[in-house]
Amino acid sequence: MNADETAAARAALRATSSDLLTYLVRRVPSPEDAADLLGETMLTAWRKIESMPEDPERQRMWLFVIAANLLRNDRRRSRRRLELTDRLRSVLCTTPTPPDDQETHAVRDAVLRLPAQHRELVMLVHWDGFSIAEAAELLSLNTSTARSRYAAARASLREVLIDVPG
Amino acid sequence: MDPLDQHLADSALPVPIRSVQLRREIDLVIAEAERLARPNSQQLRRRLGVSWLAAIGALTVGAAAAGAGGILPWYQDAPLNGSIVTSTGSTCALTFGIKGVEVGNRPVADATRASAVAVAEQYLADLDVSSIDVAAATAKLPPRVTENSEEAMAETVDDYEARAVQAAVQRGVDAELDARSLPTSATSVSMASSCEGGDE
């Protein structure tokens, strides 16, 4: 990898890193855990950097797939603390989060009560901004299965949130 | 937008506000991960380093570039071997070879390129690396990069000074080709380096 390619790789990692952190923060018990997983994602990405796709959209998906895999594995083992994320852990814990209202709470509660296979799809699409096809890729599902699960999840949410028109 | 879509988007679990400080810390994690993902500096110093100088956009051509014989096809019978002592006290074993290259906007006939490679290889065969003034060669380079950045990777003093010697060899090759009216764009100098010892 030459200097230009290395600089391009850095830019790609930087472009997706905040969204990766957001994705991780929403899926682990504490911001410290999210910081560690972001560090592991970046370490893994650099170790495999030669296989990073050239297309920016594919680069983003490539990084999210790494993070998603680490997240899956992370749930099966104790997390290792990384020195490289010491400061990020501390900053994350002291950075405020914006408040939200009662109605938002109710909808979120309905999302979080969905069956796991529906919940993650809804989160990926509505919280992280992925298309259903991209969400399917991250969850290692075929697209048609993801579409039917997503439709079922929406129907279920609409039923629970009876005040939502449409 | 369906009202449900809006409600779902609004329901996202709140995350720490994106701030300049948070951005800086994330950038530091990326940079540190990059550093950790590389072989450690000691391994790096003992590892065989390989680089080449060529015009931007150049493609290697010919048998030397075909790679059929191994990872470093030019290395086996390189025309020039020698060593230098860097300012850190390291001794760097250097091996130089010549590649025929093709620059897109400066086409060269195959026969001309072959002549240029032959002349350049003979020049290397006659050169004594230890005769190169490392300090003078280093003075001709832009300042050493000491921190990784978006523009360039950090370099050790040994790598930097070895690269300066490589650049000096390239200048010598180019002068030789010029003197014989052969195109300098037809060749590039390859270098393998391995540094040991020193204070760095």
Short mmCIF file of C-alpha atoms in Angstrom, two decimals:
data_model
loop_
_atom_site.label_atom_id
_atom_site.label_comp_id
_atom_site.label_asym_id
_atom_site.label_seq_id
_atom_site.Cartn_x
_atom_site.Cartn_y
_atom_site.Cartn_z
CA MET A 1 0.00 0.00 0.00
CA ASN A 2 1.56 3.31 -1.03
CA ALA A 3 1.25 6.68 0.72
CA ASP A 4 -1.75 7.77 -1.37
CA GLU A 5 -3.59 4.53 -0.66
CA THR A 6 -2.81 4.81 3.04
CA ALA A 7 -4.11 8.38 3.12
CA ALA A 8 -7.27 7.26 1.30
CA ALA A 9 -7.73 4.44 3.81
CA ARG A 10 -7.39 6.88 6.71
CA ALA A 11 -9.96 9.17 5.12
CA ALA A 12 -12.36 6.27 4.64
CA LEU A 13 -12.02 5.16 8.26
CA ARG A 14 -12.48 8.72 9.45
CA ALA A 15 -15.57 9.26 7.28
CA THR A 16 -17.40 6.30 8.81
CA SER A 17 -16.02 6.34 12.34
CA SER A 18 -18.63 8.59 13.96
CA ASP A 19 -21.49 6.55 12.50
CA LEU A 20 -19.78 3.38 13.67
CA LEU A 21 -19.50 4.75 17.18
CA THR A 22 -23.19 5.70 17.14
CA TYR A 23 -24.09 2.22 15.91
CA LEU A 24 -22.04 0.62 18.68
CA VAL A 25 -23.23 2.95 21.46
CA ARG A 26 -26.81 1.89 20.70
CA ARG A 27 -26.02 -1.79 20.97
CA VAL A 28 -23.81 -2.25 24.01
CA PRO A 29 -24.50 -1.64 27.69
CA SER A 30 -22.09 1.27 28.18
CA PRO A 31 -20.26 3.96 26.19
CA GLU A 32 -16.97 2.47 27.42
CA ASP A 33 -17.84 -0.81 25.71
CA ALA A 34 -18.66 1.08 22.53
CA ALA A 35 -15.30 2.85 22.66
CA ASP A 36 -13.48 -0.49 22.99
CA LEU A 37 -15.42 -2.00 20.13
CA LEU A 38 -14.67 1.01 17.94
CA GLY A 39 -10.98 0.53 18.76
CA GLU A 40 -11.21 -3.17 17.84
CA THR A 41 -13.04 -2.30 14.65
CA MET A 42 -10.30 0.12 13.65
CA LEU A 43 -7.54 -2.35 14.55
CA THR A 44 -9.22 -5.08 12.50
CA ALA A 45 -9.78 -2.68 9.62
CA TRP A 46 -6.10 -1.66 9.54
CA ARG A 47 -4.99 -5.30 9.68
CA LYS A 48 -7.19 -6.11 6.70
CA ILE A 49 -6.82 -2.76 4.97
CA GLU A 50 -5.56 -4.32 1.73
CA SER A 51 -8.99 -5.87 1.26
CA MET A 52 -10.97 -2.67 1.77
CA PRO A 53 -13.14 -1.99 -1.30
CA GLU A 54 -12.43 1.09 -3.41
CA ASP A 55 -16.00 2.33 -3.68
CA PRO A 56 -16.85 4.65 -0.74
CA GLU A 57 -20.28 3.07 -0.18
CA ARG A 58 -18.73 -0.39 -0.12
CA GLN A 59 -16.01 0.87 2.21
CA ARG A 60 -18.72 1.99 4.63
CA MET A 61 -20.44 -1.39 4.44
CA TRP A 62 -17.10 -3.18 4.83
CA LEU A 63 -16.43 -1.30 8.06
CA PHE A 64 -19.93 -1.91 9.40
CA VAL A 65 -19.63 -5.62 8.63
CA ILE A 66 -16.39 -5.70 10.68
CA ALA A 67 -18.13 -3.89 13.54
CA ALA A 68 -21.21 -6.12 13.32
CA ASN A 69 -19.06 -9.26 13.45
CA LEU A 70 -17.09 -7.95 16.42
CA LEU A 71 -20.35 -7.06 18.14
CA ARG A 72 -21.68 -10.58 17.59
CA ASN A 73 -18.45 -12.15 18.89
CA ASP A 74 -18.31 -9.64 21.72
CA ARG A 75 -21.56 -10.97 23.12
CA ARG A 76 -19.99 -14.39 23.44
CA ARG A 77 -16.89 -13.46 25.38
CA SER A 78 -15.57 -10.98 27.87
CA ARG A 79 -14.41 -7.79 26.28
CA ARG A 80 -10.76 -6.86 26.31
CA ARG A 81 -9.91 -3.36 27.40
CA LEU A 82 -7.82 -1.52 24.87
CA GLU A 83 -5.28 1.05 25.91
CA LEU A 84 -5.85 2.92 22.67
CA THR A 85 -9.43 3.71 23.70
CA ASP A 86 -8.69 4.91 27.25
CA ARG A 87 -9.23 8.55 26.41
CA LEU A 88 -12.21 7.98 24.12
CA ARG A 89 -13.91 5.96 26.89
CA SER A 90 -13.45 8.82 29.29
CA VAL A 91 -14.62 11.49 26.82
CA LEU A 92 -17.67 9.45 25.83
CA CYS A 93 -18.72 9.10 29.43
CA THR A 94 -18.63 12.85 30.01
CA THR A 95 -20.21 13.92 26.70
CA PRO A 96 -23.90 14.74 27.23
CA THR A 97 -26.68 13.02 25.35
CA PRO A 98 -29.66 15.07 24.15
CA PRO A 99 -32.93 14.64 26.12
CA ASP A 100 -36.01 13.17 24.50
CA ASP A 101 -39.74 13.32 25.22
CA GLN A 102 -42.37 10.89 26.47
CA GLU A 103 -43.69 10.01 23.02
CA THR A 104 -40.21 9.18 21.75
CA HIS A 105 -39.76 6.94 24.77
CA ALA A 106 -42.93 5.05 23.97
CA VAL A 107 -41.95 4.38 20.36
CA ARG A 108 -38.44 3.33 21.37
CA ASP A 109 -39.87 1.01 23.98
CA ALA A 110 -42.03 -0.61 21.29
CA VAL A 111 -38.98 -1.06 19.04
CA LEU A 112 -36.90 -2.57 21.82
CA ARG A 113 -39.68 -5.01 22.66
CA LEU A 114 -39.73 -6.43 19.13
CA PRO A 115 -38.34 -9.95 18.68
CA ALA A 116 -34.55 -9.74 18.20
CA GLN A 117 -34.63 -10.64 14.50
CA HIS A 118 -37.14 -7.84 13.82
CA ARG A 119 -35.66 -5.32 16.22
CA GLU A 120 -32.20 -5.18 14.69
CA LEU A 121 -33.66 -4.71 11.21
CA VAL A 122 -35.79 -1.78 12.35
CA MET A 123 -32.83 -0.25 14.18
CA LEU A 124 -30.53 -0.58 11.17
CA VAL A 125 -33.07 0.97 8.82
CA HIS A 126 -34.52 3.72 11.01
CA TRP A 127 -31.76 4.49 13.46
CA ASP A 128 -28.67 3.92 11.34
CA GLY A 129 -30.07 4.86 7.92
CA PHE A 130 -29.37 1.62 6.04
CA SER A 131 -31.56 0.34 3.22
CA ILE A 132 -33.25 -3.00 3.80
CA ALA A 133 -30.78 -4.63 1.38
CA GLU A 134 -27.81 -3.20 3.31
CA ALA A 135 -29.35 -4.24 6.63
CA ALA A 136 -29.79 -7.73 5.19
CA GLU A 137 -26.11 -7.82 4.29
CA LEU A 138 -25.08 -6.79 7.79
CA LEU A 139 -27.32 -9.46 9.29
CA SER A 140 -26.23 -12.12 6.78
CA LEU A 141 -29.82 -12.50 5.56
CA ASN A 142 -31.05 -12.69 2.02
CA THR A 143 -32.90 -9.55 0.98
CA SER A 144 -36.31 -11.15 0.57
CA THR A 145 -36.18 -12.60 4.08
CA ALA A 146 -35.17 -9.19 5.40
CA ARG A 147 -38.04 -7.52 3.54
CA SER A 148 -40.67 -9.88 4.91
CA ARG A 149 -39.29 -9.58 8.43
CA TYR A 150 -39.20 -5.83 8.14
CA ALA A 151 -42.81 -5.71 6.91
CA ALA A 152 -43.86 -7.90 9.83
CA ALA A 153 -41.99 -5.64 12.25
CA ARG A 154 -43.70 -2.55 10.86
CA ALA A 155 -47.13 -4.14 11.07
CA SER A 156 -46.44 -5.13 14.63
CA LEU A 157 -45.27 -1.63 15.55
CA ARG A 158 -48.27 -0.02 13.89
CA GLU A 159 -50.52 -2.28 15.89
CA VAL A 160 -48.82 -1.38 19.15
CA LEU A 161 -48.58 2.33 18.42
CA ILE A 162 -52.28 2.73 17.70
CA ASP A 163 -52.14 6.51 17.66
CA VAL A 164 -49.78 6.55 14.69
CA PRO A 165 -51.82 7.24 11.54
CA GLY A 166 -51.24 5.65 8.16
CA MET B 1 -42.86 10.34 4.77
CA ASP B 2 -45.15 7.90 6.60
CA PRO B 3 -45.70 9.24 10.16
CA LEU B 4 -44.51 5.89 11.48
CA ASP B 5 -41.17 6.37 9.70
CA GLN B 6 -40.75 9.73 11.37
CA HIS B 7 -41.64 8.32 14.80
CA LEU B 8 -39.19 5.47 14.31
CA ALA B 9 -36.40 7.80 13.22
CA ASP B 10 -37.08 10.02 16.23
CA SER B 11 -37.04 7.03 18.56
CA ALA B 12 -33.35 6.29 18.02
CA LEU B 13 -31.51 5.83 21.29
CA PRO B 14 -29.78 9.13 22.03
CA VAL B 15 -26.00 9.06 21.68
CA PRO B 16 -23.33 11.42 22.98
CA ILE B 17 -23.41 14.73 21.11
CA ARG B 18 -20.81 14.91 18.35
CA SER B 19 -18.28 17.44 19.53
CA VAL B 20 -14.87 18.62 18.41
CA GLN B 21 -13.32 16.83 21.38
CA LEU B 22 -15.06 13.56 20.55
CA ARG B 23 -13.98 13.87 16.92
CA ARG B 24 -10.40 14.39 18.03
CA GLU B 25 -10.46 11.33 20.27
CA ILE B 26 -11.91 9.17 17.50
CA ASP B 27 -9.16 10.39 15.17
CA LEU B 28 -6.57 9.44 17.77
CA VAL B 29 -8.07 5.94 18.03
CA ILE B 30 -7.83 5.57 14.24
CA ALA B 31 -4.19 6.73 14.23
CA GLU B 32 -3.22 4.52 17.17
CA ALA B 33 -4.96 1.51 15.63
CA GLU B 34 -2.98 2.13 12.45
CA ARG B 35 0.26 2.20 14.42
CA LEU B 36 -0.61 -0.95 16.38
CA ALA B 37 -1.65 -2.81 13.27
CA ARG B 38 1.83 -2.41 11.81
CA PRO B 39 4.73 -4.67 12.74
CA ASN B 40 6.45 -3.22 15.80
CA SER B 41 9.31 -0.84 15.21
CA GLN B 42 12.01 -3.34 16.19
CA GLN B 43 10.67 -5.90 13.73
CA LEU B 44 10.43 -3.15 11.17
CA ARG B 45 14.06 -2.22 11.62
CA ARG B 46 15.22 -5.78 11.07
CA ARG B 47 12.79 -6.53 8.30
CA LEU B 48 13.91 -6.30 4.75
CA GLY B 49 12.62 -3.02 3.43
CA VAL B 50 11.94 -2.70 -0.25
CA SER B 51 11.18 0.44 -2.18
CA TRP B 52 11.59 1.84 -5.61
CA LEU B 53 11.77 5.20 -7.22
CA ALA B 54 9.84 5.81 -10.37
CA ALA B 55 7.80 8.48 -12.05
CA ILE B 56 4.19 8.69 -10.92
CA GLY B 57 2.04 6.47 -13.06
CA ALA B 58 4.92 4.26 -14.12
CA LEU B 59 4.28 0.58 -14.67
CA THR B 60 7.06 -1.96 -14.38
CA VAL B 61 7.56 -3.94 -17.54
CA GLY B 62 9.68 -6.80 -18.80
CA ALA B 63 11.12 -9.85 -17.13
CA ALA B 64 12.11 -8.07 -13.95
CA ALA B 65 8.53 -7.07 -13.37
CA ALA B 66 6.93 -10.33 -14.32
CA GLY B 67 7.54 -11.78 -10.90
CA ALA B 68 7.51 -15.34 -12.15
CA GLY B 69 10.65 -16.29 -10.26
CA GLY B 70 9.68 -15.16 -6.75
CA ILE B 71 8.71 -12.27 -4.56
CA LEU B 72 11.77 -10.20 -5.45
CA PRO B 73 12.86 -11.34 -8.89
CA TRP B 74 15.38 -8.50 -9.23
CA TYR B 75 16.95 -9.16 -5.86
CA GLN B 76 18.58 -12.50 -6.59
CA ASP B 77 21.14 -11.12 -8.99
CA ALA B 78 21.04 -7.43 -8.15
CA PRO B 79 23.90 -5.49 -9.68
CA LEU B 80 24.74 -3.50 -6.56
CA ASN B 81 25.13 -4.49 -2.92
CA GLY B 82 26.69 -2.37 -0.22
CA SER B 83 26.16 -0.76 3.13
CA ILE B 84 25.97 2.67 4.69
CA VAL B 85 26.21 3.92 8.25
CA THR B 86 23.40 6.29 9.16
CA SER B 87 23.53 9.20 11.60
CA THR B 88 22.01 6.96 14.31
CA GLY B 89 24.98 4.59 14.01
CA SER B 90 22.96 1.86 12.28
CA THR B 91 24.54 -0.13 9.51
CA CYS B 92 22.11 -0.54 6.65
CA ALA B 93 22.71 -3.24 4.06
CA LEU B 94 21.41 -1.94 0.75
CA THR B 95 20.71 -3.84 -2.44
CA PHE B 96 19.90 -2.00 -5.64
CA GLY B 97 18.35 -3.20 -8.85
CA ILE B 98 16.92 -1.66 -11.99
CA LYS B 99 13.41 -2.02 -13.32
CA GLY B 100 12.31 -1.14 -16.80
CA VAL B 101 9.23 1.04 -16.50
CA GLU B 102 6.65 2.49 -18.80
CA VAL B 103 5.21 5.94 -18.16
CA GLY B 104 1.86 6.42 -19.82
CA ASN B 105 2.54 9.83 -21.32
CA ARG B 106 6.17 9.11 -22.24
CA PRO B 107 6.18 5.93 -24.36
CA VAL B 108 9.57 4.32 -24.98
CA ALA B 109 10.35 1.64 -27.56
CA ASP B 110 11.13 -1.77 -26.05
CA ALA B 111 14.63 -1.79 -27.53
CA THR B 112 15.39 1.66 -26.10
CA ARG B 113 14.13 0.60 -22.69
CA ALA B 114 16.29 -2.52 -22.81
CA SER B 115 19.33 -0.36 -23.63
CA ALA B 116 18.50 2.01 -20.78
CA VAL B 117 18.16 -0.90 -18.32
CA ALA B 118 21.49 -2.36 -19.47
CA VAL B 119 23.30 0.98 -19.08
CA ALA B 120 21.71 1.58 -15.67
CA GLU B 121 22.65 -1.91 -14.45
CA GLN B 122 26.23 -1.42 -15.56
CA TYR B 123 26.31 1.92 -13.74
CA LEU B 124 25.15 0.19 -10.55
CA ALA B 125 27.66 -2.61 -10.98
CA ASP B 126 30.46 -0.03 -11.09
CA LEU B 127 29.19 2.02 -8.14
CA ASP B 128 30.52 1.79 -4.58
CA VAL B 129 27.60 2.63 -2.24
CA SER B 130 29.96 3.48 0.61
CA SER B 131 31.30 6.35 -1.51
CA ILE B 132 27.95 8.14 -1.26
CA ASP B 133 27.91 10.98 1.27
CA VAL B 134 24.84 10.07 3.35
CA ALA B 135 24.59 13.49 5.02
CA ALA B 136 24.80 15.33 1.69
CA ALA B 137 22.22 13.00 0.14
CA THR B 138 19.90 13.49 3.12
CA ALA B 139 20.20 17.27 2.83
CA LYS B 140 18.64 17.03 -0.65
CA LEU B 141 15.44 15.45 0.66
CA PRO B 142 12.45 17.34 2.10
CA PRO B 143 12.40 17.21 5.93
CA ARG B 144 11.73 13.80 7.46
CA VAL B 145 8.09 13.11 8.36
CA THR B 146 7.99 12.31 12.08
CA GLU B 147 4.24 12.01 12.64
CA ASN B 148 1.72 10.07 10.61
CA SER B 149 -0.66 12.36 8.81
CA GLU B 150 -3.11 12.24 5.94
CA GLU B 151 -0.33 13.31 3.60
CA ALA B 152 2.52 11.00 4.59
CA MET B 153 3.64 8.19 6.84
CA ALA B 154 6.24 8.79 9.53
CA GLU B 155 9.73 7.49 8.72
CA THR B 156 12.57 6.37 10.98
CA VAL B 157 15.90 8.18 10.61
CA ASP B 158 17.42 5.01 9.14
CA ASP B 159 14.67 4.59 6.56
CA TYR B 160 14.86 8.28 5.70
CA GLU B 161 18.62 8.24 5.18
CA ALA B 162 18.48 4.99 3.22
CA ARG B 163 15.86 6.61 1.00
CA ALA B 164 18.18 9.59 0.55
CA VAL B 165 20.92 7.25 -0.66
CA GLN B 166 18.44 5.61 -3.01
CA ALA B 167 17.55 9.02 -4.42
CA ALA B 168 21.26 9.78 -4.88
CA VAL B 169 21.70 6.50 -6.77
CA GLN B 170 18.69 7.35 -8.92
CA ARG B 171 20.23 10.74 -9.75
CA GLY B 172 23.46 9.03 -10.75
CA VAL B 173 21.59 6.57 -12.98
CA ASP B 174 19.64 9.41 -14.59
CA ALA B 175 22.85 11.37 -15.26
CA GLU B 176 24.40 8.30 -16.88
CA LEU B 177 21.34 7.77 -19.09
CA ASP B 178 21.28 11.45 -20.01
CA ALA B 179 24.93 11.31 -20.99
CA ARG B 180 24.09 8.50 -23.41
CA SER B 181 20.91 10.17 -24.71
CA LEU B 182 18.73 7.43 -23.23
CA PRO B 183 15.36 8.26 -21.61
CA THR B 184 15.47 8.45 -17.80
CA SER B 185 11.74 7.64 -17.72
CA ALA B 186 12.51 4.11 -18.95
CA THR B 187 14.01 2.85 -15.67
CA SER B 188 13.59 3.08 -11.95
CA VAL B 189 15.91 2.12 -9.12
CA SER B 190 14.70 -0.56 -6.71
CA MET B 191 16.22 -0.79 -3.27
CA ALA B 192 16.04 -3.35 -0.48
CA SER B 193 17.33 -2.23 2.90
CA SER B 194 17.92 -3.84 6.25
CA CYS B 195 19.18 -1.71 9.15
CA GLU B 196 20.63 -2.99 12.42
CA GLY B 197 22.10 -1.34 15.47
CA GLY B 198 22.18 2.37 16.09
CA ASP B 199 20.59 4.52 18.74
CA GLU B 200 17.16 4.94 17.27
#
